[in-house]
Amino acid sequence: MKIDLVSIFPQYFTALDLSLLGKAAETGLVHARVHDLRQWTHDRHRSVDDTPYGGGAGMVMMPQVWGEALDTLIHDAPHSNDSDRSEAVRTVLAIPTPSGSPLTQAKAADLATADHLIIACGRYEGIDQRIGDHYRERGLEVYEYSIGDYVLNGGEVAALVLVEAVTRLLEGFMGNPDSIVEESHSDGLLEYPAYTKPRSWRELDVPAVLLSGDHAAIARWRRNRALERTAKRRPDMIASLALDTLDSADRMTLARVGVLLTDTGTHHLEIRAARAEEAALIARLAARTFPDACPPELPAEAMNVFITDHLNEDTFAAHIANPEDQIFVAIVDGELSGYCLVRTGETAIDADMIRPGKIDAGDAYLSKCYVDTPWRGTGLAGALLERSIEYAAAHTQAPRIVVGTHRSNFRAQKFYRKHGFVKKGRRIFTVAGIPNHDVVLVRDLTTFAASEKD
Ligand code: ADE
């Protein structure tokens, strides 16, 4: 790639000789030349600027001097002396300006396919608009770009930024091309945090998973951290992720930091302990969602009796008031859209669930995780469940958490298994006098802290 940099401060570009770019120049991968704009002036003062038409502060760079400079450099395009020009040469005139379009990694990758980059560095209030307009009209690719929402004194630093962002993507430039695939922005996310030796520094330890040698676990950990970091620092990048690039673990990670992505856009999720005044709302949500967890053969009448008797406002008010119970609610864009109830204490585990050594009276009971239809598959249920499990592990003495679900509800069983639950027994769950056959699944809480901390 041939690069021409034009500026009234050519000394700025001595930095190009440093580091990898210097090496790229040595190997011939990049041929960079720096030009002093003033060599194209003709007056005694070597003037490059004048006052703006229409008034205003500052000076504007004159088109004549830039026109002469750029005509010379464009004419001097790569291969222009070759007799055999089988392929078209792509020349791009890049003009750094705070009013340009934002420079992105995608644009840098696109420019890495150009043959010739001419970077015109303005100073003062910039270059007369007719320069960009004229060369665009002549069919040249003109790229007016900004490196951020702040104003520099001139385009030189922005030119260095462009050169570095583009040339490191040239084939053969990087020692290890994998680092380009893994770095920030390459997959629409910021990069995960990096650590090196020593393992412990000023009482800060490298996350244990990175020392585990478990490549799948490391990849998952890194992806989770990248998603969390991007959600926190660059919500705009999360909003432009394509939904089909996210798997269910990705969606849950985002949900846990309060972001739900659906085909209708980005939604804000808050998971917190239920408040006393929410009992009626939770009861209504439970009434809406309970039938989905029932087998299709269960008569609607029986479900309604169960809802009236057990999923009413008073029951939920009692759970909220009971220190042995904990309800977590999921609020999506301000609306209650899911809940999870964790019960501890003597009556939490029904006698017929007990399998000594596998399910005991001291275990916590998860009274299912109910989520409104629009939010199924968004990661909300997983985030709500993990929050409840985290609570049970940290705030109760229970060695396990137990859940029952109808034996024909394979979707729920798969969901619980994905969250570390293992089938440990059966029970009869009676709905308005009708016996239902449930499977009982259990998750160990004693190893929770060690496995989840990272
Ligand atoms: N020139 C002055 N400020 C600039 C910016 N933010 N980006 C590109 N060029 C500039």
Short mmCIF file of C-alpha atoms and ligand atoms in Angstrom, two decimals:
data_model
loop_
_atom_site.label_atom_id
_atom_site.label_comp_id
_atom_site.label_asym_id
_atom_site.label_seq_id
_atom_site.Cartn_x
_atom_site.Cartn_y
_atom_site.Cartn_z
CA MET A 1 0.00 0.00 0.00
CA LYS A 2 1.22 3.43 -0.89
CA ILE A 3 0.46 6.22 1.57
CA ASP A 4 0.92 9.95 0.98
CA LEU A 5 0.57 12.25 3.97
CA VAL A 6 0.28 15.98 3.35
CA SER A 7 0.59 18.51 6.16
CA ILE A 8 2.13 21.81 7.11
CA PHE A 9 3.78 19.93 9.99
CA PRO A 10 5.53 17.00 8.28
CA GLN A 11 7.67 16.47 11.43
CA TYR A 12 4.62 14.96 13.08
CA PHE A 13 5.08 11.83 11.04
CA THR A 14 8.51 10.84 12.30
CA ALA A 15 6.48 8.56 14.60
CA LEU A 16 5.78 6.41 11.53
CA ASP A 17 9.33 5.07 11.63
CA LEU A 18 8.68 3.51 15.01
CA SER A 19 7.42 0.06 15.91
CA LEU A 20 5.73 -2.26 13.48
CA LEU A 21 5.01 0.36 10.89
CA GLY A 22 8.72 0.99 10.47
CA LYS A 23 9.14 -2.73 9.88
CA ALA A 24 6.31 -2.76 7.35
CA ALA A 25 8.07 0.03 5.49
CA GLU A 26 11.34 -1.95 5.52
CA THR A 27 9.66 -5.05 4.11
CA GLY A 28 7.96 -3.01 1.40
CA LEU A 29 4.45 -3.79 2.62
CA VAL A 30 3.81 -0.09 3.11
CA HIS A 31 5.42 2.72 1.22
CA ALA A 32 4.71 5.95 3.11
CA ARG A 33 5.76 9.40 1.99
CA VAL A 34 5.35 12.65 3.87
CA HIS A 35 4.90 15.97 2.06
CA ASP A 36 5.07 19.54 3.25
CA LEU A 37 2.00 21.29 1.84
CA ARG A 38 3.93 24.52 1.57
CA GLN A 39 6.01 23.18 -1.33
CA TRP A 40 2.91 23.80 -3.48
CA THR A 41 2.63 27.49 -2.48
CA HIS A 42 3.89 30.27 -4.76
CA ASP A 43 3.89 33.42 -2.66
CA ARG A 44 6.69 34.86 -0.58
CA HIS A 45 4.93 33.97 2.68
CA ARG A 46 4.13 30.42 1.56
CA SER A 47 0.49 31.04 2.58
CA VAL A 48 -1.91 28.16 2.95
CA ASP A 49 -4.94 29.81 4.60
CA ASP A 50 -7.27 32.78 4.42
CA THR A 51 -10.28 34.25 6.26
CA PRO A 52 -13.64 32.44 5.96
CA TYR A 53 -16.35 33.75 3.65
CA GLY A 54 -19.40 34.72 5.69
CA GLY A 55 -17.21 35.67 8.64
CA GLY A 56 -16.42 33.73 11.76
CA ALA A 57 -13.40 32.85 13.79
CA GLY A 58 -10.25 31.23 12.47
CA MET A 59 -8.77 30.65 9.06
CA VAL A 60 -9.65 28.22 6.29
CA MET A 61 -7.09 26.38 4.14
CA MET A 62 -7.16 27.57 0.55
CA PRO A 63 -8.24 25.23 -2.23
CA GLN A 64 -5.59 26.26 -4.79
CA VAL A 65 -2.62 24.99 -2.85
CA TRP A 66 -4.39 21.77 -1.87
CA GLY A 67 -5.55 21.29 -5.48
CA GLU A 68 -2.00 21.45 -6.79
CA ALA A 69 -0.74 19.09 -4.11
CA LEU A 70 -3.47 16.52 -4.63
CA ASP A 71 -3.34 16.64 -8.45
CA THR A 72 0.36 15.80 -8.21
CA LEU A 73 -0.11 12.92 -5.77
CA ILE A 74 -3.15 11.42 -7.50
CA HIS A 75 -1.31 11.44 -10.79
CA ASP A 76 1.50 9.66 -9.04
CA ALA A 77 -0.72 6.67 -8.17
CA PRO A 78 0.86 3.21 -7.79
CA HIS A 79 1.50 1.27 -10.99
CA SER A 80 0.78 4.34 -13.10
CA ASN A 81 3.96 3.64 -15.02
CA ASP A 82 3.26 -0.04 -15.47
CA SER A 83 2.49 -1.04 -19.02
CA ASP A 84 0.45 -4.02 -17.77
CA ARG A 85 -2.30 -2.58 -15.54
CA SER A 86 -4.63 -5.53 -15.39
CA GLU A 87 -6.25 -4.49 -12.12
CA ALA A 88 -7.82 -1.13 -11.29
CA VAL A 89 -5.99 0.89 -8.67
CA ARG A 90 -8.06 2.01 -5.70
CA THR A 91 -7.03 5.46 -4.51
CA VAL A 92 -8.71 7.00 -1.48
CA LEU A 93 -8.43 10.63 -0.46
CA ALA A 94 -8.89 10.69 3.33
CA ILE A 95 -9.57 14.02 5.01
CA PRO A 96 -9.53 14.01 8.83
CA THR A 97 -12.05 16.47 10.24
CA PRO A 98 -14.11 16.60 13.44
CA SER A 99 -17.20 16.86 11.22
CA GLY A 100 -16.40 13.63 9.37
CA SER A 101 -18.07 10.26 9.79
CA PRO A 102 -16.66 8.21 12.68
CA LEU A 103 -13.68 6.01 11.84
CA THR A 104 -14.60 2.41 12.62
CA GLN A 105 -12.80 -0.92 12.57
CA ALA A 106 -14.98 -1.95 9.62
CA LYS A 107 -13.89 1.13 7.69
CA ALA A 108 -10.24 0.49 8.57
CA ALA A 109 -10.61 -3.07 7.24
CA ASP A 110 -12.22 -1.71 4.07
CA LEU A 111 -9.42 0.82 3.54
CA ALA A 112 -6.85 -1.94 4.00
CA THR A 113 -7.89 -3.14 0.53
CA ALA A 114 -6.97 0.22 -1.09
CA ASP A 115 -3.75 0.56 -3.09
CA HIS A 116 -3.17 4.21 -2.46
CA LEU A 117 -4.15 6.33 0.51
CA ILE A 118 -3.70 10.09 0.38
CA ILE A 119 -4.29 11.80 3.71
CA ALA A 120 -4.84 15.56 3.60
CA CYS A 121 -4.28 17.06 7.04
CA GLY A 122 -6.03 20.34 7.59
CA ARG A 123 -5.19 22.89 10.30
CA TYR A 124 -7.12 25.88 11.60
CA GLU A 125 -10.81 25.67 10.69
CA GLY A 126 -10.16 22.98 8.10
CA ILE A 127 -9.82 22.79 4.32
CA ASP A 128 -12.10 24.67 1.91
CA GLN A 129 -15.12 22.40 1.29
CA ARG A 130 -14.55 22.50 -2.48
CA ILE A 131 -11.51 20.21 -2.16
CA GLY A 132 -13.61 17.22 -1.05
CA ASP A 133 -16.43 18.14 -3.43
CA HIS A 134 -14.14 18.56 -6.44
CA TYR A 135 -12.29 15.26 -6.11
CA ARG A 136 -15.52 13.41 -5.39
CA GLU A 137 -16.98 14.90 -8.56
CA ARG A 138 -13.90 13.74 -10.44
CA GLY A 139 -14.76 10.20 -9.35
CA LEU A 140 -12.20 9.83 -6.59
CA GLU A 141 -13.17 8.03 -3.40
CA VAL A 142 -13.17 10.75 -0.74
CA TYR A 143 -13.43 9.80 2.93
CA GLU A 144 -13.97 12.61 5.44
CA TYR A 145 -13.56 11.01 8.84
CA SER A 146 -13.41 11.83 12.54
CA ILE A 147 -11.54 9.91 15.21
CA GLY A 148 -13.90 10.97 17.99
CA ASP A 149 -16.23 13.59 19.36
CA TYR A 150 -13.61 16.12 20.33
CA VAL A 151 -11.65 18.73 18.43
CA LEU A 152 -7.91 18.58 17.81
CA ASN A 153 -5.77 21.39 16.47
CA GLY A 154 -5.28 19.66 13.17
CA GLY A 155 -5.62 16.40 11.28
CA GLU A 156 -2.09 15.04 11.87
CA VAL A 157 -2.87 12.90 14.90
CA ALA A 158 -6.02 11.61 13.19
CA ALA A 159 -3.88 10.76 10.14
CA LEU A 160 -1.50 8.72 12.32
CA VAL A 161 -4.50 6.96 13.81
CA LEU A 162 -5.82 6.04 10.38
CA VAL A 163 -2.43 4.83 9.15
CA GLU A 164 -1.96 2.62 12.19
CA ALA A 165 -5.53 1.25 12.14
CA VAL A 166 -5.31 0.40 8.43
CA THR A 167 -1.76 -0.88 8.01
CA ARG A 168 -1.93 -3.37 10.88
CA LEU A 169 -4.76 -5.06 8.96
CA LEU A 170 -2.65 -5.53 5.82
CA GLU A 171 -1.96 -9.13 5.09
CA GLY A 172 1.49 -10.04 6.40
CA PHE A 173 1.70 -7.13 8.80
CA MET A 174 0.85 -8.84 12.09
CA GLY A 175 3.07 -11.56 13.50
CA ASN A 176 0.02 -13.42 14.77
CA PRO A 177 -3.11 -12.84 12.64
CA ASP A 178 -5.24 -14.51 15.38
CA SER A 179 -4.83 -11.43 17.51
CA ILE A 180 -6.74 -9.48 14.86
CA VAL A 181 -9.63 -11.96 14.96
CA GLU A 182 -9.82 -11.78 18.76
CA GLU A 183 -9.35 -8.10 19.37
CA SER A 184 -11.88 -5.42 20.28
CA HIS A 185 -14.38 -4.50 17.57
CA SER A 186 -13.59 -7.46 15.33
CA ASP A 187 -16.86 -9.18 16.31
CA GLY A 188 -18.82 -6.09 17.27
CA LEU A 189 -17.76 -6.35 20.93
CA LEU A 190 -15.04 -4.85 23.06
CA GLU A 191 -12.29 -7.28 23.93
CA TYR A 192 -12.28 -9.34 27.14
CA PRO A 193 -9.83 -8.35 29.92
CA ALA A 194 -6.29 -9.70 29.57
CA TYR A 195 -3.93 -10.94 32.31
CA THR A 196 -0.32 -12.09 32.44
CA LYS A 197 2.17 -13.18 35.10
CA PRO A 198 2.36 -12.99 38.06
CA ARG A 199 -0.72 -14.92 39.17
CA SER A 200 -1.17 -12.64 42.12
CA TRP A 201 -0.23 -8.97 42.20
CA ARG A 202 -0.97 -6.65 45.15
CA GLU A 203 -3.54 -9.18 46.36
CA LEU A 204 -5.31 -9.17 43.01
CA ASP A 205 -5.53 -12.69 41.56
CA VAL A 206 -5.81 -13.73 37.95
CA PRO A 207 -9.29 -15.33 37.52
CA ALA A 208 -8.92 -19.05 38.26
CA VAL A 209 -10.63 -20.17 35.08
CA LEU A 210 -7.75 -18.73 33.02
CA LEU A 211 -5.35 -21.09 34.80
CA SER A 212 -7.64 -24.10 34.44
CA GLY A 213 -6.54 -25.26 30.98
CA ASP A 214 -10.24 -25.81 30.17
CA HIS A 215 -10.39 -24.15 26.77
CA ALA A 216 -14.18 -24.19 26.46
CA ALA A 217 -14.59 -22.65 29.91
CA ILE A 218 -11.98 -20.00 29.10
CA ALA A 219 -13.69 -19.13 25.82
CA ARG A 220 -17.06 -18.83 27.60
CA TRP A 221 -15.57 -16.71 30.38
CA ARG A 222 -13.94 -14.38 27.89
CA ARG A 223 -17.09 -14.04 25.83
CA ASN A 224 -19.13 -13.24 28.97
CA ARG A 225 -16.67 -10.59 30.08
CA ALA A 226 -16.62 -9.07 26.56
CA LEU A 227 -20.43 -8.91 26.52
CA GLU A 228 -20.61 -7.39 30.01
CA ARG A 229 -17.93 -4.84 29.29
CA THR A 230 -19.53 -3.82 26.00
CA ALA A 231 -22.98 -3.53 27.60
CA LYS A 232 -21.57 -1.28 30.28
CA ARG A 233 -19.19 0.86 28.25
CA ARG A 234 -20.71 0.82 24.77
CA PRO A 235 -24.47 0.16 24.85
CA ASP A 236 -24.61 1.50 21.29
CA MET A 237 -22.51 -1.48 20.14
CA ILE A 238 -24.81 -3.94 21.94
CA ALA A 239 -27.85 -2.37 20.27
CA SER A 240 -26.35 -2.97 16.84
CA LEU A 241 -25.47 -6.66 17.41
CA ALA A 242 -27.25 -9.05 15.06
CA LEU A 243 -29.56 -11.27 17.14
CA ASP A 244 -28.45 -14.41 15.34
CA THR A 245 -24.87 -13.89 16.52
CA LEU A 246 -25.97 -14.46 20.13
CA ASP A 247 -26.44 -17.88 21.67
CA SER A 248 -28.53 -18.53 24.77
CA ALA A 249 -25.54 -18.15 27.10
CA ASP A 250 -24.80 -14.75 25.51
CA ARG A 251 -28.40 -13.66 26.02
CA MET A 252 -28.32 -14.68 29.65
CA THR A 253 -25.05 -12.84 30.25
CA LEU A 254 -26.57 -9.69 28.79
CA ALA A 255 -29.77 -10.17 30.79
CA ARG A 256 -27.69 -10.41 33.96
CA VAL A 257 -26.29 -6.95 33.26
CA GLY A 258 -29.76 -5.61 32.54
CA VAL A 259 -29.98 -5.84 28.75
CA LEU A 260 -32.53 -7.85 26.77
CA LEU A 261 -32.13 -7.96 23.00
CA THR A 262 -35.15 -8.90 20.92
CA ASP A 263 -36.26 -8.27 17.36
CA THR A 264 -38.09 -5.20 18.66
CA GLY A 265 -34.85 -3.70 19.97
CA THR A 266 -33.04 -3.35 23.29
CA HIS A 267 -34.95 -3.53 26.56
CA HIS A 268 -33.91 -2.66 30.07
CA LEU A 269 -34.14 -5.41 32.67
CA GLU A 270 -33.94 -5.01 36.41
CA ILE A 271 -33.97 -8.00 38.73
CA ARG A 272 -34.57 -7.23 42.38
CA ALA A 273 -36.35 -8.42 45.52
CA ALA A 274 -40.13 -8.06 45.37
CA ARG A 275 -41.79 -5.26 47.31
CA ALA A 276 -44.87 -5.67 49.52
CA GLU A 277 -47.00 -3.55 47.21
CA GLU A 278 -46.24 -5.88 44.29
CA ALA A 279 -48.15 -8.90 45.64
CA ALA A 280 -51.18 -8.34 43.41
CA LEU A 281 -49.07 -7.84 40.28
CA ILE A 282 -47.10 -11.01 40.98
CA ALA A 283 -50.34 -12.94 41.53
CA ARG A 284 -51.62 -11.75 38.16
CA LEU A 285 -48.38 -12.76 36.48
CA ALA A 286 -48.49 -16.18 38.16
CA ALA A 287 -52.10 -16.63 37.01
CA ARG A 288 -51.10 -15.81 33.40
CA THR A 289 -48.10 -18.06 33.30
CA PHE A 290 -48.99 -21.04 35.53
CA PRO A 291 -51.10 -22.75 32.81
CA ASP A 292 -48.01 -22.90 30.55
CA ALA A 293 -46.26 -25.13 33.08
CA CYS A 294 -49.20 -27.55 33.28
CA PRO A 295 -49.64 -30.63 31.08
CA PRO A 296 -52.12 -30.12 28.22
CA GLU A 297 -54.52 -32.74 29.63
CA LEU A 298 -55.05 -30.84 32.88
CA PRO A 299 -58.57 -29.30 32.75
CA ALA A 300 -58.70 -25.49 32.76
CA GLU A 301 -61.15 -25.69 35.64
CA ALA A 302 -58.54 -27.40 37.84
CA MET A 303 -55.90 -24.82 36.94
CA ASN A 304 -58.31 -22.01 37.82
CA VAL A 305 -59.08 -23.54 41.20
CA PHE A 306 -55.34 -23.85 41.90
CA ILE A 307 -54.73 -20.26 40.82
CA THR A 308 -57.55 -18.97 43.03
CA ASP A 309 -56.45 -21.01 46.05
CA HIS A 310 -52.65 -20.72 45.81
CA LEU A 311 -51.57 -18.00 43.42
CA ASN A 312 -53.56 -15.14 44.90
CA GLU A 313 -52.48 -11.78 46.24
CA ASP A 314 -52.63 -12.88 49.89
CA THR A 315 -50.34 -15.85 49.28
CA PHE A 316 -47.74 -13.66 47.60
CA ALA A 317 -48.08 -10.97 50.28
CA ALA A 318 -47.39 -13.70 52.86
CA HIS A 319 -44.31 -14.91 50.93
CA ILE A 320 -42.96 -11.36 50.69
CA ALA A 321 -43.50 -10.85 54.43
CA ASN A 322 -41.91 -14.19 55.36
CA PRO A 323 -38.16 -13.89 56.05
CA GLU A 324 -37.70 -17.55 55.05
CA ASP A 325 -39.00 -16.81 51.57
CA GLN A 326 -37.51 -14.64 48.88
CA ILE A 327 -39.22 -13.49 45.69
CA PHE A 328 -37.19 -11.94 42.91
CA VAL A 329 -39.02 -9.97 40.26
CA ALA A 330 -37.91 -9.13 36.74
CA ILE A 331 -38.94 -5.65 35.61
CA VAL A 332 -38.67 -5.09 31.87
CA ASP A 333 -38.94 -1.47 30.72
CA GLY A 334 -40.77 -0.73 33.95
CA GLU A 335 -43.23 -3.68 33.80
CA LEU A 336 -43.25 -6.74 36.01
CA SER A 337 -42.52 -9.56 33.56
CA GLY A 338 -41.20 -12.47 35.61
CA TYR A 339 -40.71 -13.78 39.10
CA CYS A 340 -38.93 -16.53 40.98
CA LEU A 341 -39.75 -17.67 44.51
CA VAL A 342 -37.15 -19.34 46.75
CA ARG A 343 -38.40 -20.93 49.96
CA THR A 344 -36.42 -22.14 52.94
CA GLY A 345 -37.48 -23.27 56.40
CA GLU A 346 -39.23 -26.35 57.69
CA THR A 347 -42.17 -26.44 55.30
CA ALA A 348 -40.29 -25.54 52.14
CA ILE A 349 -39.65 -29.13 51.06
CA ASP A 350 -42.76 -31.34 50.96
CA ALA A 351 -42.41 -34.64 52.82
CA ASP A 352 -42.98 -36.67 49.64
CA MET A 353 -40.00 -35.01 47.93
CA ILE A 354 -37.50 -36.12 50.54
CA ARG A 355 -34.91 -38.73 49.45
CA PRO A 356 -32.45 -38.87 52.34
CA GLY A 357 -28.97 -37.81 51.25
CA LYS A 358 -30.31 -36.55 47.93
CA ILE A 359 -33.13 -34.20 48.92
CA ASP A 360 -33.43 -33.24 52.58
CA ALA A 361 -35.65 -31.05 54.73
CA GLY A 362 -32.94 -28.37 54.99
CA ASP A 363 -32.78 -27.81 51.24
CA ALA A 364 -34.12 -24.69 49.59
CA TYR A 365 -37.16 -24.98 47.33
CA LEU A 366 -37.45 -23.11 44.08
CA SER A 367 -41.06 -22.49 43.34
CA LYS A 368 -40.43 -22.21 39.59
CA CYS A 369 -39.42 -19.36 37.48
CA TYR A 370 -42.32 -17.70 35.67
CA VAL A 371 -41.77 -15.35 32.77
CA ASP A 372 -44.26 -13.60 30.48
CA THR A 373 -44.39 -14.93 26.91
CA PRO A 374 -42.67 -12.04 25.05
CA TRP A 375 -39.55 -12.51 27.16
CA ARG A 376 -39.08 -16.24 26.78
CA GLY A 377 -35.84 -17.06 25.00
CA THR A 378 -34.35 -13.64 25.79
CA GLY A 379 -32.13 -14.81 28.66
CA LEU A 380 -34.46 -13.27 31.25
CA ALA A 381 -35.50 -16.58 32.83
CA GLY A 382 -31.87 -17.71 33.09
CA ALA A 383 -30.81 -14.46 34.71
CA LEU A 384 -33.72 -14.62 37.16
CA LEU A 385 -32.94 -18.22 38.01
CA GLU A 386 -29.22 -17.58 38.51
CA ARG A 387 -30.01 -14.61 40.73
CA SER A 388 -32.26 -16.83 42.86
CA ILE A 389 -29.64 -19.58 43.06
CA GLU A 390 -26.99 -17.04 43.97
CA TYR A 391 -29.25 -15.79 46.75
CA ALA A 392 -29.90 -19.31 48.06
CA ALA A 393 -26.16 -20.06 48.07
CA ALA A 394 -25.14 -16.84 49.77
CA HIS A 395 -28.01 -16.14 52.17
CA THR A 396 -29.31 -19.52 53.29
CA GLN A 397 -27.77 -22.55 54.95
CA ALA A 398 -29.34 -24.83 52.35
CA PRO A 399 -26.85 -27.26 50.77
CA ARG A 400 -29.07 -27.71 47.69
CA ILE A 401 -31.90 -26.09 45.84
CA VAL A 402 -34.77 -28.27 44.63
CA VAL A 403 -37.34 -27.75 41.88
CA GLY A 404 -40.22 -29.85 40.57
CA THR A 405 -41.61 -29.70 37.07
CA HIS A 406 -44.12 -31.81 35.15
CA ARG A 407 -42.52 -34.88 33.60
CA SER A 408 -43.83 -33.91 30.15
CA ASN A 409 -42.41 -30.38 30.38
CA PHE A 410 -39.14 -31.10 28.58
CA ARG A 411 -38.51 -27.44 27.87
CA ALA A 412 -38.40 -26.67 31.61
CA GLN A 413 -36.27 -29.74 32.37
CA LYS A 414 -33.75 -28.73 29.72
CA PHE A 415 -33.67 -25.21 31.12
CA TYR A 416 -32.98 -26.43 34.67
CA ARG A 417 -30.35 -28.91 33.49
CA LYS A 418 -28.58 -26.12 31.64
CA HIS A 419 -28.39 -24.33 34.97
CA GLY A 420 -26.74 -27.20 36.77
CA PHE A 421 -29.81 -29.09 38.04
CA VAL A 422 -29.75 -32.89 38.04
CA LYS A 423 -32.78 -35.16 38.21
CA LYS A 424 -32.96 -36.73 41.66
CA GLY A 425 -36.52 -38.03 42.06
CA ARG A 426 -40.25 -37.75 41.44
CA ARG A 427 -43.26 -36.40 43.25
CA ILE A 428 -46.98 -36.08 42.89
CA PHE A 429 -48.06 -32.45 42.53
CA THR A 430 -51.77 -32.10 43.18
CA VAL A 431 -53.72 -29.46 41.27
CA ALA A 432 -57.31 -29.18 42.54
CA GLY A 433 -57.36 -32.83 43.56
CA ILE A 434 -55.80 -34.05 40.30
CA PRO A 435 -52.44 -35.81 40.76
CA ASN A 436 -49.67 -34.67 38.39
CA HIS A 437 -46.42 -36.56 37.92
CA ASP A 438 -43.44 -34.28 38.35
CA VAL A 439 -39.73 -34.88 38.10
CA VAL A 440 -37.65 -33.34 40.88
CA LEU A 441 -34.32 -31.73 40.03
CA VAL A 442 -31.62 -30.59 42.39
CA ARG A 443 -28.68 -28.22 42.19
CA ASP A 444 -25.83 -28.36 44.62
CA LEU A 445 -25.16 -25.03 46.34
CA THR A 446 -22.03 -25.97 48.27
CA THR A 447 -19.75 -25.63 45.21
CA PHE A 448 -21.57 -22.55 43.96
CA ALA A 449 -19.18 -19.85 45.11
CA ALA A 450 -16.10 -21.56 43.66
CA SER A 451 -17.63 -22.16 40.26
CA GLU A 452 -19.46 -18.85 39.86
CA LYS A 453 -17.01 -16.35 41.25
CA ASP A 454 -15.10 -16.09 38.00
N1 ADE B 1 -9.23 17.30 13.29
C1 ADE B 1 -9.53 17.96 14.40
N2 ADE B 1 -10.23 17.20 15.24
C2 ADE B 1 -10.38 15.99 14.62
C3 ADE B 1 -11.04 14.80 14.96
N3 ADE B 1 -11.69 14.65 16.11
N4 ADE B 1 -11.03 13.80 14.08
C4 ADE B 1 -10.40 13.92 12.91
N5 ADE B 1 -9.77 15.04 12.53
C5 ADE B 1 -9.77 16.07 13.37
#
